[in-house]
Amino acid sequence: DMYSDRISRAYAKSTMDNFRSDCMSYLNFCIAHCLQIFPPVYQNVARFLTVMADKVTAFGTMTNKLSAISKMYILCDYSFDLHNPTIDMLIKACRRDMSTSVRQKAPLEPAHIIMIQSCVDYASPLHRLFYVALVVQFFGCLRKSNLLPPSLRQFSPHRHLTRGDFHFTPGAMIITLSWTKTIQNNQEVVTLPIADIPNSVLNPVQIVRDLFSMCPLFPKMPAFALLNADKLILLTQSNYCELLKLYLGKIGAPPG
């Protein structure tokens, strides 16, 4: 109905997908073990979380599952106390047993990008686009979801970088973002100033200027695209990841 449809848009689609998945996982567990679902029984929630603790590696995943179950009960007009003693003790035990550190990937450094620059196949439009996108992502500290669309059909000028999002001033390049993981409803626009680095082999402003000068496009078109023989060549998220692994391998860095 209209209420359910409106509520489903309270969060991003990916967030709602995760919420549904966690709830269904809990409901299926209760059904499979003949456990009461409504009204909530804290011991049953604790049983579910105990089983999940052996299947996941990150403590944050456990708290996300508990949050989803709590929200499900509240939306169904049941009260749910996240600080119930049974739940509270189990979560404390999980925090002690599971690593709370985030296992991050090794960082890219300027030296890596300079090495990649030396072996990029500039004769390939896609590879050229990849290198410019890599430089912009590095200096802008951008997420992949901001940088590039999954495909041309899924490109959104509101969500993904366009040519019109880049503004050049004396000594700097300014990127504007109207959508991020935490800004999804046009609440504000984020501006990212990136300084010009004259006489540097890694000058982000000049690298982007060169691409845009070589192939001008309309402001609402994807930032990392080229026209080649009247055909639009678009760098997508999957292209980007594949080429990043390729060039990391070429410079002797672990592609993983």
Short mmCIF file of C-alpha atoms in Angstrom, two decimals:
data_model
loop_
_atom_site.label_atom_id
_atom_site.label_comp_id
_atom_site.label_asym_id
_atom_site.label_seq_id
_atom_site.Cartn_x
_atom_site.Cartn_y
_atom_site.Cartn_z
CA ASP A 1 0.00 0.00 0.00
CA MET A 2 1.00 3.69 -0.08
CA TYR A 3 2.29 3.62 3.52
CA SER A 4 4.56 0.62 2.95
CA ASP A 5 5.82 2.08 -0.31
CA ARG A 6 6.64 5.39 1.37
CA ILE A 7 8.36 3.72 4.33
CA SER A 8 10.47 1.61 1.96
CA ARG A 9 11.98 4.83 0.59
CA ALA A 10 13.16 6.04 3.99
CA TYR A 11 16.57 4.55 3.25
CA ALA A 12 18.64 3.81 0.17
CA LYS A 13 17.69 0.70 -1.80
CA SER A 14 20.86 -1.12 -0.70
CA THR A 15 20.07 -0.39 2.96
CA MET A 16 16.51 -1.66 2.57
CA ASP A 17 17.75 -4.78 0.77
CA ASN A 18 20.07 -5.54 3.70
CA PHE A 19 17.22 -4.91 6.17
CA ARG A 20 14.92 -7.34 4.35
CA SER A 21 17.67 -9.94 4.07
CA ASP A 22 18.47 -9.81 7.81
CA CYS A 23 14.79 -10.00 8.74
CA MET A 24 14.12 -12.94 6.43
CA SER A 25 17.17 -14.74 7.79
CA TYR A 26 15.80 -14.35 11.34
CA LEU A 27 12.24 -15.36 10.38
CA ASN A 28 13.43 -18.45 8.49
CA PHE A 29 15.58 -19.45 11.48
CA CYS A 30 12.60 -19.21 13.84
CA ILE A 31 10.34 -21.15 11.48
CA ALA A 32 12.95 -23.88 10.93
CA HIS A 33 13.37 -24.34 14.70
CA CYS A 34 9.69 -23.89 15.63
CA LEU A 35 10.45 -20.78 17.69
CA GLN A 36 7.92 -18.09 18.56
CA ILE A 37 8.25 -14.96 16.42
CA PHE A 38 5.46 -12.65 17.65
CA PRO A 39 5.50 -11.20 20.20
CA PRO A 40 9.32 -11.10 20.46
CA VAL A 41 11.08 -13.55 22.73
CA TYR A 42 14.54 -12.29 23.61
CA GLN A 43 15.89 -15.79 24.12
CA ASN A 44 14.93 -16.68 20.54
CA VAL A 45 16.66 -13.58 19.20
CA ALA A 46 19.71 -14.55 21.24
CA ARG A 47 19.63 -18.08 19.76
CA PHE A 48 19.61 -16.63 16.25
CA LEU A 49 22.49 -14.27 16.98
CA THR A 50 24.49 -17.08 18.58
CA VAL A 51 24.25 -19.13 15.40
CA MET A 52 25.09 -16.09 13.24
CA ALA A 53 28.19 -15.37 15.32
CA ASP A 54 29.74 -18.57 13.97
CA LYS A 55 28.96 -17.59 10.37
CA VAL A 56 30.21 -13.99 10.20
CA THR A 57 33.61 -12.51 10.92
CA ALA A 58 32.86 -8.86 11.69
CA PHE A 59 31.28 -7.72 14.94
CA GLY A 60 29.56 -4.90 13.07
CA THR A 61 27.58 -7.48 11.11
CA MET A 62 26.12 -8.78 14.37
CA THR A 63 24.99 -5.33 15.48
CA ASN A 64 23.47 -4.70 12.04
CA LYS A 65 21.42 -7.91 12.30
CA LEU A 66 20.23 -7.02 15.78
CA SER A 67 19.28 -3.52 14.60
CA ALA A 68 17.26 -4.98 11.72
CA ILE A 69 15.36 -7.35 14.03
CA SER A 70 14.66 -4.53 16.48
CA LYS A 71 13.38 -2.27 13.70
CA MET A 72 11.17 -5.08 12.34
CA TYR A 73 9.46 -5.54 15.71
CA ILE A 74 8.99 -1.81 16.22
CA LEU A 75 7.42 -1.46 12.77
CA CYS A 76 5.05 -4.27 13.75
CA ASP A 77 4.02 -2.28 16.88
CA TYR A 78 5.96 -4.40 19.37
CA SER A 79 8.39 -2.95 21.88
CA PHE A 80 11.94 -4.21 21.70
CA ASP A 81 14.61 -3.40 24.27
CA LEU A 82 18.08 -3.49 22.75
CA HIS A 83 19.48 -3.43 26.29
CA ASN A 84 17.59 -6.47 27.48
CA PRO A 85 20.02 -8.41 29.78
CA THR A 86 19.96 -11.55 27.58
CA ILE A 87 20.75 -9.59 24.42
CA ASP A 88 23.17 -7.24 26.16
CA MET A 89 25.31 -10.08 27.57
CA LEU A 90 25.37 -11.91 24.24
CA ILE A 91 26.49 -8.81 22.36
CA LYS A 92 29.23 -8.20 24.92
CA ALA A 93 30.39 -11.78 24.48
CA CYS A 94 30.45 -11.37 20.70
CA ARG A 95 32.45 -8.17 21.04
CA ARG A 96 35.07 -10.02 23.08
CA ASP A 97 35.18 -13.04 20.78
CA MET A 98 35.11 -11.29 17.42
CA SER A 99 37.68 -8.92 16.04
CA THR A 100 36.40 -5.35 16.10
CA SER A 101 39.19 -4.06 13.86
CA VAL A 102 38.35 -3.26 10.26
CA ARG A 103 40.47 -5.29 7.88
CA GLN A 104 41.16 -2.62 5.29
CA LYS A 105 42.84 -3.05 1.95
CA ALA A 106 46.39 -1.76 1.66
CA PRO A 107 46.30 1.92 0.65
CA LEU A 108 47.29 3.31 -2.71
CA GLU A 109 50.13 5.81 -2.50
CA PRO A 110 51.27 8.51 -4.94
CA ALA A 111 54.20 6.29 -5.94
CA HIS A 112 51.80 3.56 -7.05
CA ILE A 113 49.85 5.97 -9.25
CA ILE A 114 53.04 7.35 -10.81
CA MET A 115 54.13 3.79 -11.61
CA ILE A 116 50.74 3.02 -13.12
CA GLN A 117 50.97 6.21 -15.18
CA SER A 118 54.20 4.97 -16.77
CA CYS A 119 52.60 1.80 -18.12
CA VAL A 120 49.07 2.93 -19.04
CA ASP A 121 48.03 2.05 -22.59
CA TYR A 122 46.99 5.54 -23.69
CA ALA A 123 46.09 4.24 -27.16
CA SER A 124 43.09 2.54 -25.54
CA PRO A 125 40.31 5.04 -24.71
CA LEU A 126 39.09 2.87 -21.82
CA HIS A 127 42.55 2.66 -20.27
CA ARG A 128 43.02 6.43 -20.60
CA LEU A 129 39.69 7.00 -18.87
CA PHE A 130 40.70 4.58 -16.12
CA TYR A 131 43.88 6.49 -15.33
CA VAL A 132 42.11 9.85 -15.08
CA ALA A 133 39.37 8.31 -12.88
CA LEU A 134 42.05 6.78 -10.65
CA VAL A 135 43.70 10.16 -10.14
CA VAL A 136 40.36 11.86 -9.38
CA GLN A 137 39.36 9.13 -6.93
CA PHE A 138 42.71 9.34 -5.16
CA PHE A 139 42.83 13.13 -4.74
CA GLY A 140 39.08 13.46 -4.09
CA CYS A 141 38.90 10.51 -1.65
CA LEU A 142 35.77 9.43 -3.54
CA ARG A 143 33.75 6.26 -3.35
CA LYS A 144 33.44 4.14 -6.47
CA SER A 145 29.67 4.72 -6.42
CA ASN A 146 30.23 8.48 -6.82
CA LEU A 147 32.92 8.17 -9.42
CA LEU A 148 31.30 5.85 -11.97
CA PRO A 149 27.97 4.25 -12.92
CA PRO A 150 27.50 0.45 -13.01
CA SER A 151 26.46 0.80 -16.69
CA LEU A 152 25.32 3.41 -19.19
CA ARG A 153 21.67 2.48 -18.55
CA GLN A 154 22.17 2.98 -14.80
CA PHE A 155 24.00 6.29 -15.16
CA SER A 156 22.39 9.08 -13.12
CA PRO A 157 23.62 12.69 -13.46
CA HIS A 158 22.39 13.24 -9.90
CA ARG A 159 24.37 10.37 -8.42
CA HIS A 160 27.46 9.93 -10.62
CA LEU A 161 30.07 12.48 -11.63
CA THR A 162 29.34 14.44 -14.79
CA ARG A 163 31.46 16.80 -16.84
CA GLY A 164 29.46 19.67 -15.33
CA ASP A 165 30.54 18.69 -11.81
CA PHE A 166 34.10 19.80 -12.56
CA HIS A 167 34.90 23.51 -12.28
CA PHE A 168 38.34 24.98 -12.99
CA THR A 169 39.68 28.08 -11.29
CA PRO A 170 43.18 29.58 -11.21
CA GLY A 171 45.23 27.13 -9.19
CA ALA A 172 42.51 24.56 -8.46
CA MET A 173 39.80 22.22 -9.67
CA ILE A 174 36.52 22.06 -7.74
CA ILE A 175 34.28 18.98 -7.84
CA THR A 176 30.66 19.26 -6.68
CA LEU A 177 28.74 16.29 -5.27
CA SER A 178 24.99 16.36 -4.70
CA TRP A 179 24.83 12.66 -3.74
CA THR A 180 26.96 10.59 -1.39
CA LYS A 181 26.34 7.58 0.83
CA THR A 182 25.18 9.93 3.58
CA ILE A 183 23.61 12.67 1.40
CA GLN A 184 20.86 11.15 -0.71
CA ASN A 185 18.02 13.68 -0.70
CA ASN A 186 19.62 16.89 -1.97
CA GLN A 187 20.10 18.19 1.58
CA GLU A 188 23.34 19.86 0.56
CA VAL A 189 26.07 19.96 -2.05
CA VAL A 190 29.61 18.93 -1.15
CA THR A 191 32.46 20.82 -2.84
CA LEU A 192 35.88 19.22 -3.13
CA PRO A 193 38.73 21.58 -4.00
CA ILE A 194 41.78 19.89 -5.52
CA ALA A 195 44.89 22.00 -5.87
CA ASP A 196 46.90 22.41 -9.04
CA ILE A 197 50.42 20.96 -8.66
CA PRO A 198 52.54 22.69 -11.33
CA ASN A 199 55.52 20.83 -12.81
CA SER A 200 54.45 17.56 -11.20
CA VAL A 201 54.06 14.26 -13.05
CA LEU A 202 51.00 13.75 -10.89
CA ASN A 203 49.09 16.99 -11.42
CA PRO A 204 45.39 16.08 -11.05
CA VAL A 205 44.10 19.36 -12.47
CA GLN A 206 46.15 19.09 -15.65
CA ILE A 207 45.34 15.40 -16.10
CA VAL A 208 41.60 16.10 -15.98
CA ARG A 209 41.92 19.21 -18.17
CA ASP A 210 43.76 17.22 -20.83
CA LEU A 211 41.00 14.58 -20.95
CA PHE A 212 38.21 17.14 -21.14
CA SER A 213 40.03 19.15 -23.81
CA MET A 214 40.69 16.07 -25.91
CA CYS A 215 37.01 15.10 -25.91
CA PRO A 216 34.50 17.77 -24.84
CA LEU A 217 31.06 16.49 -23.78
CA PHE A 218 27.85 18.12 -22.60
CA PRO A 219 27.74 19.00 -18.86
CA LYS A 220 25.17 16.32 -17.97
CA MET A 221 27.14 13.52 -19.63
CA PRO A 222 29.32 11.08 -17.62
CA ALA A 223 32.63 12.56 -16.53
CA PHE A 224 34.66 9.52 -17.56
CA ALA A 225 33.46 8.92 -21.09
CA LEU A 226 34.83 9.55 -24.58
CA LEU A 227 33.44 9.75 -28.09
CA ASN A 228 35.32 7.45 -30.44
CA ALA A 229 34.05 7.32 -34.04
CA ASP A 230 30.70 8.71 -32.81
CA LYS A 231 30.45 5.90 -30.27
CA LEU A 232 30.32 6.73 -26.58
CA ILE A 233 32.90 4.79 -24.59
CA LEU A 234 32.00 4.77 -20.90
CA LEU A 235 34.15 3.64 -18.00
CA THR A 236 31.97 1.61 -15.63
CA GLN A 237 32.59 0.42 -12.09
CA SER A 238 33.41 -3.12 -13.25
CA ASN A 239 35.79 -1.81 -15.95
CA TYR A 240 37.52 0.30 -13.35
CA CYS A 241 38.03 -2.56 -10.89
CA GLU A 242 39.32 -4.91 -13.60
CA LEU A 243 41.81 -2.34 -14.89
CA LEU A 244 42.94 -1.42 -11.39
CA LYS A 245 43.78 -5.07 -10.70
CA LEU A 246 45.49 -5.32 -14.08
CA TYR A 247 47.77 -2.34 -13.48
CA LEU A 248 48.47 -3.22 -9.85
CA GLY A 249 49.75 -6.55 -11.16
CA LYS A 250 51.88 -4.80 -13.77
CA ILE A 251 53.66 -2.67 -11.17
CA GLY A 252 54.21 -5.66 -8.89
CA ALA A 253 51.57 -4.84 -6.27
CA PRO A 254 49.11 -7.52 -5.07
CA PRO A 255 45.96 -7.14 -7.22
CA GLY A 256 43.81 -8.37 -4.32
#
